[in-house]
């Protein structure tokens, strides 16, 4: 794939990176704890809102959403539709709550409500999730930039990590917010440039994209059935509502920005601005994906050796944009990937760990040193996670699963503390333990009964699944094994078939599974085989989007039940904190 990335594009990109670092140098004067972590509580709502909007758009959104729309439809966009509802709830309850208590840490109140364990649990969960998130974001950025800029993946990860860490350690939360304003402006500009370029380069323009998209159901929001095992419209919407509530309610990086606002009105405006901007911009990303589908449908020769949907948008940027424009778009992708939560991670490390357990009476100078050292340390760790993904993707997939386990418990605990006056510390602990166990079951049970085999589709009609020797499991000659199978769909998610087969072990291999009909999904070269036994039948029936939803409800429900029972026995309970 030849690239049109010119010297002018390099000038634009490097200029953006230099401007980002300059913001950090400008706010280096914020030499106090209050300035470094809360911006002296003086920032305007519009700036906070733009920075929060930038947080919502990451390299995952910028690159993965167009790829999703290109390969399938607008089902994933339903997630965005829940944002205004979550924003309305946040403006009504969450923002006034955090502004009233005034604590910089989003989790300090959990100690007052449930005890020190709850505060520390929430902090550890946030830090784990952010490590995984930021590592994933910079890794995806590096993968996309490699064919455009010619840089090695390691080089892009190191550069991104260094710039994020530098401007954050210099300027603190003020640098994070004002850099977010710059990032949002560049991000929107880059997005609009791509949209215009796709429309102009497509024969028939906007009307052709819309017409072809409607004809081929590319704008479909997904099925409206009530199934909980598929990513239907309702499943994605509930998932989006839960995640957005989690962002606005218990995510330190958002809550901390509420505190930086100069007034309650400004804090509320920032939330509304985030929601108002995010929904249409997310729609543009999905429309870009649909436009790419129509454009490359007209010019399939331009795809070359591209086989993955996520590679299509970077290819378009690299080869189809005019001089200078590619630089702006690449800067926009960097902007989407360089939203730094390092200040929030450092803030929690200082307030909730160092000051809480090690040095409660730390001086101003010592506190600033700890904050800056923590920022540097987390920057290095998150950069290291991005580098580790190059060789250890499977291990980090498991890390993401663990992050999902922990995050559901925190939101449930927050809601329990605010909604149930009778919930005691014991009720909160029982709710979290039960919720985490349920989430763990939902995350890991889809793998129960899965057999470690190299199974693949062997013919173009997709009627035969070849199962090669099993690793770590010996089969007796002639042994009958009752199996179910799944296949990987276009999104690399396992889809389970209704049929099952009994096959006979032949020598050291299992031979072939002959299907009555071709597979209903496109063959991707990978099929999962499951032993249809007791463990298989105890697998979670829910789609993985519902993991955090169900987990949050279990934490809340368990806490309500135990708290209510405690109130009946003792005749009272703690008062709500809001």
Coordinates of C-alpha atoms in Angstrom, one line a residue:
X1 CA 0.0 0.0 0.0
X2 CA 1.6 3.3 -1.1
X3 CA 1.2 6.3 1.3
X4 CA 0.5 9.9 0.4
X5 CA 1.9 11.1 3.7
X6 CA 4.1 14.1 2.7
X7 CA 6.4 16.5 4.4
X8 CA 3.5 18.9 4.9
X9 CA 1.6 16.2 6.7
X10 CA 4.6 15.5 8.9
X11 CA 4.8 19.2 9.7
X12 CA 1.1 19.3 10.8
X13 CA 1.5 16.2 12.9
X14 CA 4.7 17.3 14.7
X15 CA 3.2 20.8 15.2
X16 CA 0.2 19.2 17.0
X17 CA 2.5 17.1 19.2
X18 CA 4.6 20.2 20.0
X19 CA 1.4 22.2 20.9
X20 CA 0.3 19.5 23.2
X21 CA 3.6 19.5 25.1
X22 CA 3.5 23.3 25.2
X23 CA 0.2 23.3 27.1
X24 CA 1.9 21.3 29.8
X25 CA 4.8 23.8 30.0
X26 CA 2.4 26.7 30.2
X27 CA 0.6 25.3 33.2
X28 CA 3.7 24.2 35.0
X29 CA 3.1 27.2 37.3
X30 CA 0.3 25.2 39.0
X31 CA 2.6 24.5 41.9
X32 CA 0.2 23.4 44.6
X33 CA -1.8 20.3 45.5
X34 CA -5.1 22.2 44.7
X35 CA -3.8 23.5 41.4
X36 CA -2.3 20.1 40.3
X37 CA -5.3 18.0 41.2
X38 CA -8.3 20.4 41.1
X39 CA -7.2 23.3 38.9
X40 CA -7.9 25.6 41.8
X41 CA -11.6 24.9 41.1
X42 CA -11.6 27.7 38.5
X43 CA -12.1 26.2 35.1
X44 CA -15.0 27.1 32.8
X45 CA -17.7 24.6 32.0
X46 CA -17.2 24.7 28.2
X47 CA -13.5 23.7 28.5
X48 CA -14.3 20.9 30.9
X49 CA -17.0 19.7 28.6
X50 CA -14.7 19.6 25.6
X51 CA -12.1 17.7 27.5
X52 CA -14.7 15.2 28.7
X53 CA -15.9 14.8 25.1
X54 CA -12.4 14.1 24.1
X55 CA -12.2 11.4 26.7
X56 CA -15.3 9.7 25.2
X57 CA -13.5 9.5 21.8
X58 CA -10.5 7.3 21.8
X59 CA -8.5 5.4 19.2
X60 CA -11.0 2.6 19.8
X61 CA -13.9 4.8 18.6
X62 CA -11.9 6.6 15.9
X63 CA -10.7 3.4 14.3
X64 CA -12.9 0.6 15.4
X65 CA -16.3 2.2 14.9
X66 CA -15.8 2.9 11.2
X67 CA -14.5 -0.7 10.9
X68 CA -17.6 -2.0 12.6
X69 CA -19.9 -0.1 10.3
X70 CA -17.9 -1.1 7.3
X71 CA -18.2 -4.8 8.2
X72 CA -21.7 -4.9 9.5
X73 CA -24.2 -2.1 10.5
X74 CA -24.9 0.6 13.1
X75 CA -25.8 -1.7 15.9
X76 CA -22.9 -0.5 18.0
X77 CA -24.1 3.1 17.6
X78 CA -27.0 2.3 19.9
X79 CA -24.5 2.6 22.7
X80 CA -24.2 6.3 22.0
X81 CA -28.0 6.9 22.2
X82 CA -27.9 6.1 25.9
X83 CA -25.5 9.0 26.6
X84 CA -28.0 11.8 26.9
X85 CA -30.1 9.8 29.4
X86 CA -27.0 9.1 31.5
X87 CA -26.1 12.8 31.3
X88 CA -29.5 13.8 32.5
X89 CA -29.2 11.5 35.5
X90 CA -25.7 12.8 36.2
X91 CA -26.8 16.5 36.1
X92 CA -29.7 15.8 38.4
X93 CA -27.9 13.6 41.0
X94 CA -24.2 12.9 40.5
X95 CA -22.8 16.3 39.9
X96 CA -24.6 18.0 42.8
X97 CA -23.5 15.1 45.1
X98 CA -19.8 15.4 44.2
X99 CA -19.8 19.2 44.2
X100 CA -21.4 19.2 47.7
X101 CA -19.0 16.8 49.3
X102 CA -16.1 18.6 47.6
X103 CA -13.6 15.7 47.8
X104 CA -11.1 15.4 45.0
X105 CA -11.2 11.6 45.2
X106 CA -14.4 10.0 43.8
X107 CA -14.1 7.2 46.3
X108 CA -13.4 9.0 49.6
X109 CA -17.2 9.0 50.4
X110 CA -17.3 5.2 50.1
X111 CA -15.1 5.0 53.2
X112 CA -17.5 7.1 55.1
X113 CA -20.4 5.0 53.9
X114 CA -19.1 1.5 54.0
X115 CA -15.6 1.6 55.5
X116 CA -12.0 1.8 54.3
X117 CA -12.2 -1.5 52.3
X118 CA -14.8 0.0 50.0
X119 CA -12.6 3.1 49.2
X120 CA -9.5 1.0 48.6
X121 CA -11.4 -1.6 46.5
X122 CA -12.8 1.2 44.2
X123 CA -9.3 2.8 43.8
X124 CA -7.6 -0.5 42.9
X125 CA -10.4 -1.3 40.4
X126 CA -10.0 2.2 38.7
X127 CA -6.3 1.8 38.5
X128 CA -6.5 -1.6 36.9
X129 CA -9.1 -0.6 34.4
X130 CA -7.1 2.5 33.4
X131 CA -3.9 0.5 32.9
X132 CA -5.7 -1.8 30.6
X133 CA -7.6 1.0 28.8
X134 CA -4.6 3.3 28.2
X135 CA -2.5 0.4 27.1
X136 CA -5.1 -0.7 24.6
X137 CA -5.6 2.8 23.2
X138 CA -1.9 3.5 22.5
X139 CA -1.5 0.0 21.1
X140 CA -4.4 0.4 18.6
X141 CA -3.0 3.8 17.7
X142 CA 0.4 2.3 16.9
X143 CA -1.1 -0.5 14.8
X144 CA -3.1 2.1 12.7
X145 CA -0.2 4.5 12.3
X146 CA 2.4 1.9 11.2
X147 CA 1.2 1.7 7.5
X148 CA 0.5 5.5 7.4
X149 CA 3.7 7.0 8.9
X150 CA 6.0 4.0 8.4
X151 CA 6.9 4.1 12.1
X152 CA 7.4 0.9 14.0
X153 CA 4.7 0.0 16.5
X154 CA 7.1 0.3 19.4
X155 CA 8.1 3.8 18.3
X156 CA 4.6 5.1 18.2
X157 CA 3.7 3.6 21.6
X158 CA 6.8 5.1 23.2
X159 CA 6.3 8.5 21.6
X160 CA 2.6 8.6 22.6
X161 CA 3.3 7.5 26.2
X162 CA 6.1 10.1 26.5
X163 CA 4.0 13.0 25.3
X164 CA 1.0 12.1 27.5
X165 CA 3.2 11.7 30.5
X166 CA 5.2 14.9 29.9
X167 CA 2.3 17.3 29.5
X168 CA 0.5 15.7 32.5
X169 CA 3.4 15.7 34.9
X170 CA 4.2 19.3 34.0
X171 CA 0.7 20.9 34.1
X172 CA -1.5 18.6 36.2
X173 CA -5.2 18.7 35.7
X174 CA -5.2 22.1 34.0
X175 CA -3.0 20.7 31.3
X176 CA -5.3 17.7 31.0
X177 CA -8.4 19.9 30.5
X178 CA -6.9 22.5 28.2
X179 CA -5.1 19.9 26.2
X180 CA -8.4 18.1 25.9
X181 CA -9.9 21.3 24.4
X182 CA -7.1 21.3 21.7
X183 CA -7.5 17.6 21.2
X184 CA -11.3 17.9 20.7
X185 CA -10.9 20.7 18.1
X186 CA -8.3 18.7 16.1
X187 CA -10.4 15.5 16.5
X188 CA -13.6 17.1 15.1
X189 CA -11.6 18.8 12.3
X190 CA -10.0 15.4 11.3
X191 CA -13.4 13.6 11.4
X192 CA -15.1 16.2 9.1
X193 CA -12.2 16.1 6.7
X194 CA -12.6 12.3 6.4
X195 CA -16.3 12.6 6.0
X196 CA -16.0 15.2 3.2
X197 CA -13.3 13.2 1.4
X198 CA -15.3 10.0 1.4
X199 CA -18.4 11.7 0.0
X200 CA -16.4 13.5 -2.7
X201 CA -14.5 10.3 -3.7
X202 CA -17.6 8.1 -3.9
X203 CA -19.3 8.1 -7.3
X204 CA -22.8 9.4 -6.7
X205 CA -21.8 11.2 -3.5
X206 CA -24.0 11.4 -0.4
X207 CA -27.1 10.2 -2.1
X208 CA -25.3 7.0 -3.3
X209 CA -23.9 6.3 0.1
X210 CA -27.4 6.7 1.7
X211 CA -29.2 4.7 -1.0
X212 CA -26.7 1.9 -1.0
X213 CA -26.6 1.8 2.8
X214 CA -30.4 1.6 3.1
X215 CA -30.6 -1.1 0.3
X216 CA -28.0 -3.3 2.0
X217 CA -29.3 -2.7 5.6
X218 CA -26.0 -1.0 6.6
X219 CA -27.8 1.6 8.8
X220 CA -29.7 -1.1 10.8
X221 CA -29.5 -0.6 14.6
X222 CA -29.7 -4.3 15.1
X223 CA -32.5 -6.7 16.0
X224 CA -35.4 -5.5 18.2
X225 CA -36.0 -9.0 19.6
X226 CA -36.0 -9.6 23.3
X227 CA -33.1 -12.1 23.2
X228 CA -30.5 -11.6 25.9
X229 CA -27.9 -13.8 24.1
X230 CA -27.4 -11.6 21.1
X231 CA -26.3 -7.9 20.7
X232 CA -29.9 -6.7 20.0
X233 CA -30.9 -3.0 20.1
X234 CA -32.1 -3.4 23.7
X235 CA -29.0 -5.3 24.9
X236 CA -26.6 -2.7 23.4
X237 CA -28.8 0.2 24.7
X238 CA -28.8 -1.1 28.3
X239 CA -25.1 -1.8 28.1
X240 CA -24.5 1.7 26.9
X241 CA -26.7 3.2 29.7
X242 CA -24.8 1.2 32.3
X243 CA -21.3 2.2 31.0
X244 CA -22.3 5.8 30.6
X245 CA -23.7 5.9 34.2
X246 CA -20.5 4.3 35.4
X247 CA -18.5 7.0 33.6
X248 CA -20.4 9.9 35.1
X249 CA -20.9 8.3 38.5
X250 CA -17.7 6.5 39.6
X251 CA -15.0 7.3 37.1
X252 CA -12.4 9.4 38.8
X253 CA -11.3 11.1 35.5
X254 CA -14.8 12.6 35.1
X255 CA -15.6 13.2 38.7
X256 CA -12.4 15.1 39.2
X257 CA -13.3 17.4 36.4
X258 CA -16.6 18.2 38.1
X259 CA -14.5 19.5 41.0
X260 CA -12.4 21.7 38.8
X261 CA -15.4 23.7 37.6
X262 CA -15.7 27.2 38.9
X263 CA -19.4 26.7 39.8
X264 CA -22.2 24.1 39.9
X265 CA -23.7 25.5 36.8
X266 CA -20.4 25.1 34.9
X267 CA -20.0 21.5 36.1
X268 CA -23.5 20.7 34.8
X269 CA -22.9 22.4 31.5
X270 CA -19.8 20.3 31.0
X271 CA -21.8 17.1 31.2
X272 CA -24.5 18.3 28.8
X273 CA -21.8 19.5 26.3
X274 CA -20.2 16.1 26.4
X275 CA -23.4 14.3 25.6
X276 CA -24.5 16.9 22.9
X277 CA -21.2 16.5 21.1
X278 CA -20.6 12.8 21.5
X279 CA -23.8 11.5 19.8
X280 CA -23.5 13.3 16.5
X281 CA -19.7 12.8 16.3
X282 CA -20.2 9.1 17.0
X283 CA -22.8 9.0 14.2
X284 CA -20.3 10.5 11.8
X285 CA -17.8 7.8 12.6
X286 CA -20.3 5.1 11.8
X287 CA -21.4 7.0 8.6
X288 CA -17.7 7.0 7.6
X289 CA -17.7 3.3 7.9
X290 CA -20.8 3.0 5.7
X291 CA -19.2 5.4 3.2
X292 CA -16.1 3.3 3.1
X293 CA -18.2 0.2 2.3
X294 CA -19.8 2.0 -0.6
X295 CA -16.5 3.6 -1.8
X296 CA -14.5 0.4 -1.8
X297 CA -17.5 -1.5 -3.2
X298 CA -17.1 0.7 -6.3
X299 CA -13.3 0.4 -6.3
X300 CA -12.4 -3.0 -4.8
X301 CA -9.0 -2.9 -6.5
X302 CA -7.9 -0.3 -4.0
X303 CA -8.2 -2.6 -1.1
X304 CA -5.2 -4.6 -2.2
X305 CA -4.3 -7.2 0.4
X306 CA -6.5 -5.8 3.1
X307 CA -8.5 -8.5 4.8
X308 CA -9.6 -6.9 8.1
X309 CA -12.3 -4.3 8.5
X310 CA -10.2 -2.2 11.0
X311 CA -7.5 -1.8 8.3
X312 CA -9.8 -0.1 5.8
X313 CA -10.0 3.4 7.4
X314 CA -6.2 3.8 7.9
X315 CA -5.7 2.7 4.3
X316 CA -8.1 5.4 3.1
X317 CA -6.3 8.0 5.2
X318 CA -3.0 6.9 3.9
X319 CA -3.8 6.8 0.2
X320 CA -6.9 8.9 -0.6
X321 CA -6.5 12.2 1.4
X322 CA -4.8 15.2 -0.2
X323 CA -1.6 16.8 1.0
X324 CA -1.8 18.3 4.4
X325 CA -5.2 16.7 5.1
X326 CA -3.7 13.4 6.0
X327 CA -1.6 15.1 8.6
X328 CA -4.6 16.7 10.2
X329 CA -6.4 13.4 10.4
X330 CA -3.4 11.5 11.8
X331 CA -3.1 14.3 14.4
X332 CA -6.8 13.7 15.1
X333 CA -6.2 10.0 15.7
X334 CA -3.3 11.0 18.0
X335 CA -5.7 13.4 19.8
X336 CA -8.3 10.6 20.2
X337 CA -5.5 8.4 21.8
X338 CA -3.7 10.9 24.0
X339 CA -6.5 11.8 26.5
X340 CA -4.5 11.3 29.7
X341 CA -6.0 9.8 32.8
X342 CA -2.5 9.8 34.4
X343 CA -3.4 12.8 36.6
X344 CA -6.5 11.0 37.9
X345 CA -4.4 7.8 38.6
X346 CA -1.7 9.9 40.4
X347 CA -4.4 11.8 42.4
X348 CA -5.9 8.6 43.7
X349 CA -2.4 7.2 44.4
X350 CA -1.7 10.3 46.6
X351 CA -5.1 10.9 48.2
X352 CA -6.4 7.4 48.7
X353 CA -3.2 5.4 49.2
X354 CA -0.2 7.5 50.2
X355 CA -2.0 10.1 52.3
X356 CA -4.6 7.6 53.6
X357 CA -2.2 4.8 54.7
X358 CA 1.4 6.1 54.6
X359 CA 1.8 9.9 55.3
X360 CA -1.4 11.5 56.5
X361 CA 0.4 14.7 57.4
X362 CA 2.6 15.0 54.3
X363 CA 3.8 18.6 53.5
X364 CA 2.8 20.5 50.4
X365 CA 6.2 20.0 48.9
X366 CA 6.3 16.3 49.6
X367 CA 2.7 15.9 48.3
X368 CA 3.6 17.6 44.9
X369 CA 6.7 15.3 44.6
X370 CA 4.6 12.2 45.2
X371 CA 2.0 13.4 42.7
X372 CA 4.6 14.0 40.0
X373 CA 6.5 10.8 40.7
X374 CA 3.1 8.9 40.6
X375 CA 2.3 10.5 37.3
X376 CA 5.7 9.4 35.8
X377 CA 5.3 5.9 37.2
X378 CA 1.8 5.4 35.8
X379 CA 2.9 6.8 32.5
X380 CA 5.7 4.3 32.3
X381 CA 3.4 1.5 33.4
X382 CA 0.7 2.3 30.9
X383 CA 3.3 2.6 28.1
X384 CA 4.7 -0.7 29.2
X385 CA 1.2 -2.3 28.9
X386 CA 0.9 -1.0 25.4
X387 CA 4.3 -2.5 24.5
X388 CA 3.4 -5.8 26.2
X389 CA 0.3 -6.1 23.9
X390 CA 2.6 -6.6 20.9
X391 CA 3.6 -10.0 22.2
X392 CA 1.0 -10.9 24.9
X393 CA -2.4 -10.1 23.5
X394 CA -4.0 -13.2 25.0
X395 CA -2.8 -12.4 28.5
X396 CA -4.1 -8.8 28.1
X397 CA -7.4 -10.1 26.9
X398 CA -7.7 -11.9 30.2
X399 CA -6.8 -8.6 31.9
X400 CA -9.6 -6.8 30.2
X401 CA -11.9 -9.5 31.5
X402 CA -10.7 -8.9 35.0
X403 CA -11.2 -5.2 34.5
X404 CA -14.8 -5.9 33.6
X405 CA -15.2 -8.0 36.8
X406 CA -14.1 -5.2 39.0
X407 CA -15.8 -2.3 37.3
X408 CA -19.3 -3.7 37.7
X409 CA -18.8 -4.0 41.5
X410 CA -17.9 -0.3 41.9
X411 CA -21.0 1.1 40.2
X412 CA -23.2 -1.3 42.1
X413 CA -21.6 -0.3 45.4
X414 CA -22.0 3.5 44.6
X415 CA -25.7 3.0 43.8
X416 CA -26.2 0.9 46.8
X417 CA -24.8 3.5 49.1
X418 CA -26.9 6.3 47.6
X419 CA -30.2 4.4 47.2
X420 CA -30.4 2.1 50.2
X421 CA -30.4 3.9 53.6
X422 CA -30.3 0.6 55.4
X423 CA -27.3 -0.8 53.7
X424 CA -24.5 -1.5 56.2
X425 CA -20.8 -2.2 55.6
X426 CA -21.6 -5.9 55.7
X427 CA -24.4 -5.5 53.1
X428 CA -22.0 -3.6 50.8
X429 CA -19.3 -6.2 51.2
X430 CA -21.8 -9.0 50.6
X431 CA -23.1 -7.3 47.5
X432 CA -19.7 -6.7 46.0
X433 CA -18.5 -10.3 46.7
X434 CA -21.7 -11.7 45.2
X435 CA -21.7 -9.4 42.2
X436 CA -18.1 -10.1 41.4
X437 CA -18.7 -13.8 41.5
X438 CA -21.6 -13.5 39.2
X439 CA -19.6 -11.3 36.8
X440 CA -16.8 -13.8 36.9
X441 CA -19.2 -16.6 36.0
X442 CA -20.5 -14.5 33.1
X443 CA -17.0 -13.7 31.8
X444 CA -15.5 -17.1 32.1
X445 CA -18.3 -19.6 31.8
X446 CA -18.5 -19.2 27.9
X447 CA -15.2 -21.1 27.9
X448 CA -16.4 -24.0 30.0
X449 CA -16.4 -27.2 28.1
X450 CA -14.2 -25.6 25.4
X451 CA -11.6 -28.0 24.2
X452 CA -8.2 -26.9 23.2
X453 CA -8.2 -28.0 19.6
X454 CA -7.0 -26.6 16.3
X455 CA -10.4 -26.7 14.5
X456 CA -10.9 -25.0 11.2
X457 CA -13.3 -24.8 8.2
X458 CA -11.8 -27.0 5.5
X459 CA -13.9 -26.3 2.4
X460 CA -15.4 -23.4 0.6
X461 CA -18.9 -24.6 1.1
X462 CA -18.3 -24.5 4.9
X463 CA -19.8 -27.9 5.4
X464 CA -16.8 -29.5 7.0
X465 CA -15.0 -28.7 10.3
X466 CA -11.6 -30.3 10.6
X467 CA -10.5 -31.0 14.2
X468 CA -6.8 -31.6 14.6
X469 CA -5.0 -33.3 17.6
X470 CA -6.1 -32.0 21.0
X471 CA -3.5 -30.5 23.2
X472 CA -3.3 -31.8 26.7
X473 CA -6.1 -34.4 26.4
X474 CA -5.6 -38.0 25.4
X475 CA -8.5 -39.8 23.6
X476 CA -8.9 -43.5 23.5
X477 CA -9.1 -45.0 20.1
X478 CA -12.8 -45.1 19.0
X479 CA -14.0 -42.9 21.9
X480 CA -17.3 -41.1 21.2
X481 CA -17.4 -37.4 22.1
X482 CA -20.5 -35.4 21.9
X483 CA -19.6 -31.9 20.8
X484 CA -21.1 -28.5 20.0
X485 CA -19.3 -26.0 17.9
X486 CA -19.0 -22.2 17.5
X487 CA -17.5 -20.0 14.8
X488 CA -15.9 -16.6 14.9
X489 CA -18.0 -14.0 13.2
X490 CA -16.8 -10.8 11.5
X491 CA -16.3 -9.1 14.8
X492 CA -14.1 -11.9 16.1
X493 CA -16.8 -12.9 18.6
X494 CA -17.9 -16.5 19.1
X495 CA -21.3 -17.4 17.8
X496 CA -22.7 -20.7 19.0
X497 CA -24.5 -23.1 16.6
X498 CA -27.7 -24.9 17.5
X499 CA -26.5 -28.2 16.0
X500 CA -24.3 -30.8 17.8
X501 CA -22.4 -33.8 16.5
X502 CA -21.0 -37.0 18.0
X503 CA -17.6 -37.9 16.4
X504 CA -15.2 -40.8 16.9
X505 CA -11.6 -40.4 17.8
X506 CA -9.4 -41.9 15.0
X507 CA -5.8 -42.4 16.0
X508 CA -4.4 -39.2 17.5
X509 CA -6.9 -36.9 15.8
X510 CA -10.7 -36.4 15.9
X511 CA -11.2 -36.3 12.1
X512 CA -14.0 -34.2 10.7
X513 CA -17.4 -32.9 11.6
X514 CA -19.8 -33.0 8.6
X515 CA -22.5 -30.4 8.7
X516 CA -26.0 -30.7 7.2
X517 CA -25.9 -27.1 6.0
X518 CA -23.1 -24.6 5.4
X519 CA -22.2 -22.3 8.3
X520 CA -24.3 -19.2 8.5
X521 CA -21.3 -16.9 9.2
X522 CA -18.3 -16.1 7.0
X523 CA -15.5 -18.6 7.7
X524 CA -12.6 -16.9 9.4
X525 CA -10.4 -20.0 9.7
X526 CA -11.3 -20.7 13.4
X527 CA -13.9 -22.8 15.0
X528 CA -14.3 -23.5 18.7
X529 CA -15.2 -27.0 19.8
X530 CA -17.1 -27.7 23.1
X531 CA -17.7 -30.9 25.0
X532 CA -21.5 -31.0 25.5
X533 CA -21.3 -32.0 29.1
X534 CA -22.4 -30.7 32.5
X535 CA -20.0 -27.7 32.5
X536 CA -21.3 -26.6 29.0
X537 CA -24.8 -26.5 30.3
X538 CA -23.9 -24.1 33.1
X539 CA -22.6 -21.5 30.7
X540 CA -24.0 -18.0 31.0
X541 CA -26.9 -17.5 28.7
X542 CA -26.3 -13.7 28.5
X543 CA -24.4 -11.8 25.8
X544 CA -21.1 -10.4 27.2
X545 CA -22.4 -6.8 26.9
X546 CA -24.7 -7.7 29.8
X547 CA -21.9 -8.7 32.1
X548 CA -21.5 -5.3 33.8
X549 CA -25.3 -4.7 33.7
X550 CA -26.1 -8.0 35.5
X551 CA -23.2 -7.6 37.9
X552 CA -24.3 -4.1 38.9
X553 CA -27.8 -5.2 39.5
X554 CA -26.6 -8.2 41.6
X555 CA -24.5 -5.9 43.8
X556 CA -27.4 -3.5 44.3
X557 CA -30.0 -6.3 44.8
X558 CA -27.9 -8.3 47.3
X559 CA -27.1 -5.2 49.3
X560 CA -30.8 -4.2 49.4
X561 CA -31.8 -7.6 50.7
X562 CA -29.1 -7.9 53.4
X563 CA -29.6 -4.2 54.3
X564 CA -33.3 -4.6 54.6
X565 CA -33.0 -7.8 56.7
X566 CA -30.5 -6.0 59.0
X567 CA -32.9 -3.1 59.4
X568 CA -35.7 -5.5 60.4
X569 CA -33.5 -7.2 62.9
X570 CA -31.9 -4.1 64.5
X571 CA -34.7 -1.7 63.9
X572 CA -32.5 0.8 62.0
X573 CA -29.7 1.5 59.7
X574 CA -27.3 4.2 58.5
X575 CA -28.6 7.3 56.8
X576 CA -28.0 7.9 53.2
X577 CA -25.1 10.2 52.3
X578 CA -27.1 12.2 49.8

